[in-house]
Coordinates of C-alpha atoms and ligand atoms in Angstrom, one line a residue:
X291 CA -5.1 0.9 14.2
X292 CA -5.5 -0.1 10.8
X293 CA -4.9 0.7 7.4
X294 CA -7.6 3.3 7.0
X295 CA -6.6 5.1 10.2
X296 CA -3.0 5.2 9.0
X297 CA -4.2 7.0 5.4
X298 CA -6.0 9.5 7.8
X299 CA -3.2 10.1 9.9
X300 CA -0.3 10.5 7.1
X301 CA -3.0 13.1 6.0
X302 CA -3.9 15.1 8.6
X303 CA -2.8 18.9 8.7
X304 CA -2.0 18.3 5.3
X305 CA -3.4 21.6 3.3
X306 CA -5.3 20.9 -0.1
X307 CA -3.6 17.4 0.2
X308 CA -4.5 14.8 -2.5
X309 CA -5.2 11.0 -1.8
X310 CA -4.0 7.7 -4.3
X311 CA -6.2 4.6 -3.6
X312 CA -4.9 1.9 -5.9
X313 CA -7.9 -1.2 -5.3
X314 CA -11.0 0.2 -3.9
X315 CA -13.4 -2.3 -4.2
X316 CA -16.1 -1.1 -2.2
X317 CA -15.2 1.7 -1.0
X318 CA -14.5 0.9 2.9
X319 CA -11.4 2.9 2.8
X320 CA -12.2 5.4 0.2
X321 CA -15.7 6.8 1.6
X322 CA -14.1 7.6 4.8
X323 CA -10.9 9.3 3.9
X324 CA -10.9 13.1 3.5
X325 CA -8.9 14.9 1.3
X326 CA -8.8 18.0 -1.4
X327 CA -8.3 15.7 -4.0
X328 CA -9.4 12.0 -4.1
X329 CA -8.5 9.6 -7.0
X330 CA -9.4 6.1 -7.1
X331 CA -8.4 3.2 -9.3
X332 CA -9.5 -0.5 -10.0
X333 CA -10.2 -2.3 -13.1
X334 CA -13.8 -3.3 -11.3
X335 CA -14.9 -1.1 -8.8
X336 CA -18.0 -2.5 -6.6
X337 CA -18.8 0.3 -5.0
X338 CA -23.0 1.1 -4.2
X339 CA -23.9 4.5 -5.4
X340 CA -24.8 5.4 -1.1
X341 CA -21.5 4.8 -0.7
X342 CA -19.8 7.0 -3.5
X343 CA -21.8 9.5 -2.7
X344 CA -20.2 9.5 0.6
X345 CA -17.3 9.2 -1.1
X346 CA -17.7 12.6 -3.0
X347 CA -18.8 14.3 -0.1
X348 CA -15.3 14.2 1.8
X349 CA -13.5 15.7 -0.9
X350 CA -13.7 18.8 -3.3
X351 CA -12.6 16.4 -6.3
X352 CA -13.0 12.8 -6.7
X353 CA -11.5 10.9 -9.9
X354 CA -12.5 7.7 -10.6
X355 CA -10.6 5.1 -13.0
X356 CA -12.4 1.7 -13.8
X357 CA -8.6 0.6 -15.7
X358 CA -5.5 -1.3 -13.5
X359 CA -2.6 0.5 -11.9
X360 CA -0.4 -0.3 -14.6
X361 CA -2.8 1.6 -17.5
X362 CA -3.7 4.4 -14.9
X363 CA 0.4 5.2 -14.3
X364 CA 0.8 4.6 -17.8
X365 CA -2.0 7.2 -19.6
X366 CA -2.9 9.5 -16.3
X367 CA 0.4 11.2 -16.1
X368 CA -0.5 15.1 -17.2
X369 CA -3.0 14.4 -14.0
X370 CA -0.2 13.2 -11.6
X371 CA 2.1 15.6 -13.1
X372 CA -1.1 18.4 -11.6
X373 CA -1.9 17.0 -8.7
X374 CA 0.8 15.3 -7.0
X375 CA 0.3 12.6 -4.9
X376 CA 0.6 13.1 -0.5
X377 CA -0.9 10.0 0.3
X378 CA -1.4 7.1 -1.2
X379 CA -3.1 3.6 -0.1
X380 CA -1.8 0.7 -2.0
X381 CA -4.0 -2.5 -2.2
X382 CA -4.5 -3.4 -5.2
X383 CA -3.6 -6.9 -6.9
X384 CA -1.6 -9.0 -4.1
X385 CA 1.5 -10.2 -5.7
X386 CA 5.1 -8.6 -5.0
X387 CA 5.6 -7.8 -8.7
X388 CA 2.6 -5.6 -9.3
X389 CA 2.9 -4.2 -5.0
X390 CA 6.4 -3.1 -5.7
X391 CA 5.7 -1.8 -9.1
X392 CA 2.6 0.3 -8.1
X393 CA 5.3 1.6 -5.1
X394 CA 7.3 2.7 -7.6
X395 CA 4.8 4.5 -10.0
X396 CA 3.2 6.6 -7.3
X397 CA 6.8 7.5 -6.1
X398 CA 7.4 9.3 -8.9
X399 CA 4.6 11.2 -8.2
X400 CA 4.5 12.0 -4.5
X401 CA 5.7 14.8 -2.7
X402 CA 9.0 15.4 -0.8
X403 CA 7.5 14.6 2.5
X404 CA 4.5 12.1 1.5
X405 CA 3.6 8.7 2.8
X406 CA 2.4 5.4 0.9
X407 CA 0.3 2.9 2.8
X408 CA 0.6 -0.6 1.3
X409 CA -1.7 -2.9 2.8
X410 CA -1.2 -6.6 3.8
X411 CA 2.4 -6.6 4.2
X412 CA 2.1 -9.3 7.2
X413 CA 0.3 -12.4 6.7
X414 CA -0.2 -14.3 10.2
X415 CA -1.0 -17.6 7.8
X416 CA 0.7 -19.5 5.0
X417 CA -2.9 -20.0 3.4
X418 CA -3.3 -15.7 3.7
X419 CA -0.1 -15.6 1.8
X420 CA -0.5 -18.2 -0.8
X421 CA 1.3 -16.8 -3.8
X422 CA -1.4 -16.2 -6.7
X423 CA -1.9 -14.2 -10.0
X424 CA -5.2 -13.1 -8.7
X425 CA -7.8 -13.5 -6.0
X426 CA -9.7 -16.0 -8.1
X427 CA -6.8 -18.4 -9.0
X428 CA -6.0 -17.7 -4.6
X429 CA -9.7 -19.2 -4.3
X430 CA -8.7 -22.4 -6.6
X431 CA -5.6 -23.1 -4.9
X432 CA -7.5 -22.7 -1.2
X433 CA -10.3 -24.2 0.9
X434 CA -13.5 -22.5 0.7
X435 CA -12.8 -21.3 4.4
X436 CA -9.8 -19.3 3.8
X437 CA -11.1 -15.9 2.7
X438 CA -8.1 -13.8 3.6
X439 CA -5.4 -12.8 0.6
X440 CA -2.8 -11.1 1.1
X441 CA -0.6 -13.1 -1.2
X442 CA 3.5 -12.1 -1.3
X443 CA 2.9 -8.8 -0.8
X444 CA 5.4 -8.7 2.1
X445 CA 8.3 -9.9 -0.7
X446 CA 8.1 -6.2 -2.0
X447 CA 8.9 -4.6 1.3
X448 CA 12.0 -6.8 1.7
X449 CA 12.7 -5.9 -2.0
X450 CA 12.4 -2.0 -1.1
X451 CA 14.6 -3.0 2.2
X452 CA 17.3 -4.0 0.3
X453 CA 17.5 -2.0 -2.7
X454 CA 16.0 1.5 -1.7
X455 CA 18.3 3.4 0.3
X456 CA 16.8 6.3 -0.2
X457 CA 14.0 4.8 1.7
X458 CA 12.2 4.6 5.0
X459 CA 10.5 1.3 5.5
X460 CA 8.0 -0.3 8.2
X461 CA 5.3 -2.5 8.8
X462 CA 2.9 -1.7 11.1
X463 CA 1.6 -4.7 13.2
X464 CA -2.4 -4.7 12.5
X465 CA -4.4 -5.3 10.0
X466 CA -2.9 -7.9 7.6
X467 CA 0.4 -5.1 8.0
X468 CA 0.1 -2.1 7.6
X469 CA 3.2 -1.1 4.9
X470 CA 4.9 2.5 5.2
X471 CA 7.2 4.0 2.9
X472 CA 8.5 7.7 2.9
X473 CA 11.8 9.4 1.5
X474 CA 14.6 9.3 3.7
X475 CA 17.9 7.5 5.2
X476 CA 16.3 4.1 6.9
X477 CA 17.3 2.9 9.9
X478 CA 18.9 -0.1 8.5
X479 CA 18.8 -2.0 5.6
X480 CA 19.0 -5.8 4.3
X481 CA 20.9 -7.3 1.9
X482 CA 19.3 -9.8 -0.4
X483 CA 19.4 -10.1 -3.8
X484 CA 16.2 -10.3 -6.4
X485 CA 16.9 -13.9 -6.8
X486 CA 17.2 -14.7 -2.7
X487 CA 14.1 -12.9 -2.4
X488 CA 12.2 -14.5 -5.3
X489 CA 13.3 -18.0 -3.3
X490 CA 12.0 -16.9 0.3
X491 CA 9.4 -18.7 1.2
X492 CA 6.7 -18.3 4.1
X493 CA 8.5 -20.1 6.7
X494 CA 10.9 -17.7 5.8
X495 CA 8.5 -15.2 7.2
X496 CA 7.2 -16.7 9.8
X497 CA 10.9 -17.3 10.9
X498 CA 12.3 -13.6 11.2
X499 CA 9.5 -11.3 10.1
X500 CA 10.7 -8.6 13.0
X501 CA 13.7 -8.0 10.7
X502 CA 12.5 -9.1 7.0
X503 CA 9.8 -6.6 7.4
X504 CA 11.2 -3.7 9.9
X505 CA 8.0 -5.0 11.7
X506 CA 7.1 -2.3 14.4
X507 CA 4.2 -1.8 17.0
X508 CA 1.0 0.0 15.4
X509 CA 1.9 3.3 18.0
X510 CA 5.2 3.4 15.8
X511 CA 2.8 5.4 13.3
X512 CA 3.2 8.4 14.6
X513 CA 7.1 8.8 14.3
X514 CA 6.9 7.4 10.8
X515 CA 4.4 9.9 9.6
X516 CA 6.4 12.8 11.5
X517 CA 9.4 11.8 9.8
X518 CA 13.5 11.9 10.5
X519 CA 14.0 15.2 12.9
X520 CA 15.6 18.2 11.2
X521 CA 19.5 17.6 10.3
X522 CA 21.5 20.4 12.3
X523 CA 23.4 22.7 10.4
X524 CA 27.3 22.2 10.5
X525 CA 29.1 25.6 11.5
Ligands
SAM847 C1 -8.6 -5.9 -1.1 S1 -9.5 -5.0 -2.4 C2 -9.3 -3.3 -1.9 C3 -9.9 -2.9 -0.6 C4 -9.9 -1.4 -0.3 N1 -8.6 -0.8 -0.5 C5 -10.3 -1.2 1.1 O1 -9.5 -0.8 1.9 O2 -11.5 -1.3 1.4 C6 -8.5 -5.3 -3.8 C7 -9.0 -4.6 -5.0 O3 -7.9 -4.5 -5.9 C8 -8.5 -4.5 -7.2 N2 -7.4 -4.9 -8.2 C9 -7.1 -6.1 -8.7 N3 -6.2 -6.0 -9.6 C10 -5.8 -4.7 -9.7 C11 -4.9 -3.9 -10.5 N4 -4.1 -4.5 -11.4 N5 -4.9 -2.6 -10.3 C12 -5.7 -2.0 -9.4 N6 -6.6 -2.6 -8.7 C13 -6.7 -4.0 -8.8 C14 -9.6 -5.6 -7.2 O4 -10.6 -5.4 -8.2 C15 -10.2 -5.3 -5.8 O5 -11.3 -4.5 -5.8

């Protein structure tokens, strides 16, 4: 399981659904997911042409915008407002700020029953989760070894734990943590405030990350995406 095979699940048997990848990089999540409707984002995209072109091929419509999350929610509303979002994969920059924020901005654009992915919610390491304003000031403050950012990404998910009770919340336990959020009553919720969660640290983490981050086996996908069963009707 990973975060590419969670996007393809939360999509499937989806009709004319449309796909939100916020950090694409490359392109090794966004050339193999299938969609109606594909829209990428990130302010410098590195992907080949091969590998846009596969890209295009698994979707009627591709969008692509070279700009950051912030500027795309900010000037591509009349095209949200269209298309709607069903799925969205969130892995852009790596702090908790800019994670929660680009949560929130595709919320108000997905559908009743639609899923966000939110990569690297789980870092096994302190160095992985070395809070940083980007990827380059990660590299200054690491050895050259340590390749792996996922920064305090996982802050955001406590943050939507504890605020958001309109909310379902897990982390999948694979690759870096695998984020899910979805409308809906959560099975529980914590209780922090902003300023307790600003002062968490790794240890932190490391210490209770079952609870911090509803942390639940990768096969715990399926009943996320499938969502809370049908409320009977009283009389
Ligand atoms: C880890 S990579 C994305 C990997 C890709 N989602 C995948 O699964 O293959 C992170 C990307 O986020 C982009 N990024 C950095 N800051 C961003 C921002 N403010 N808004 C959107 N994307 C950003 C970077 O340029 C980089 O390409």
């Amino acid at each position: 399981m990973n975060r590419i095979k969670a996007v393809q699940r939360a999509l499937a048997s989806r009709p004319n659904a449309v796909y939100l990848e916020i950090g694409v990089a490359q392109g090794v999540a966004f050339m193999r997911v299938a969609a109606d409707e594909k829209i990428a984002v990130d302010p410098a995209f590195t992907m080949s042409p091969r590998t846009r072109r596969l890209a295009d091929a698994k979707a009627r419509v591709t969008h692509y915008f070279e700009t950051t999350s912030d500027a795309f929610f900010a000037e591509q509303g009349a095209l949200l407002e269209r298309t709607g979002i069903d799925v969205a994969l969130i892995d852009g920059l790596h702090t908790s700020e800019q994670a929660l924020r680009d949560v929130e901005n595709t919320l108000r654009h997905l559908r009743d029953d639609g899923v966000i992915v939110v990569h690297d919610c789980n870092p096994a390491r302190a160095s992985i989760a070395t809070p940083a304003d980007s990827y380059t000031d990660f590299r200054r403050r690491n050895h050259w070894w340590n390749v792996n950012w996922s920064g305090d990404v996982w802050k955001a998910v406590v943050h939507l734990c504890s605020f958001r009770p309109d909310l379902q919340v897990a982390v999948l336990d694979c690759d870096f943590g695998v984020g899910l959020v979805r409308r809906g009553v959560p099975e529980s919720m914590l209780s922090f405030t902003a300023e307790q969660i600003d002062a968490l640290s790794y240890e932190d983490l490391a210490a209770d990350r079952e609870h911090l981050l509803n942390l639940k086996p990768a096969a715990h996908l399926d009943e996320f995406v499938a969502g809370p069963p049908p409320q009977r009707q009283a009389g």
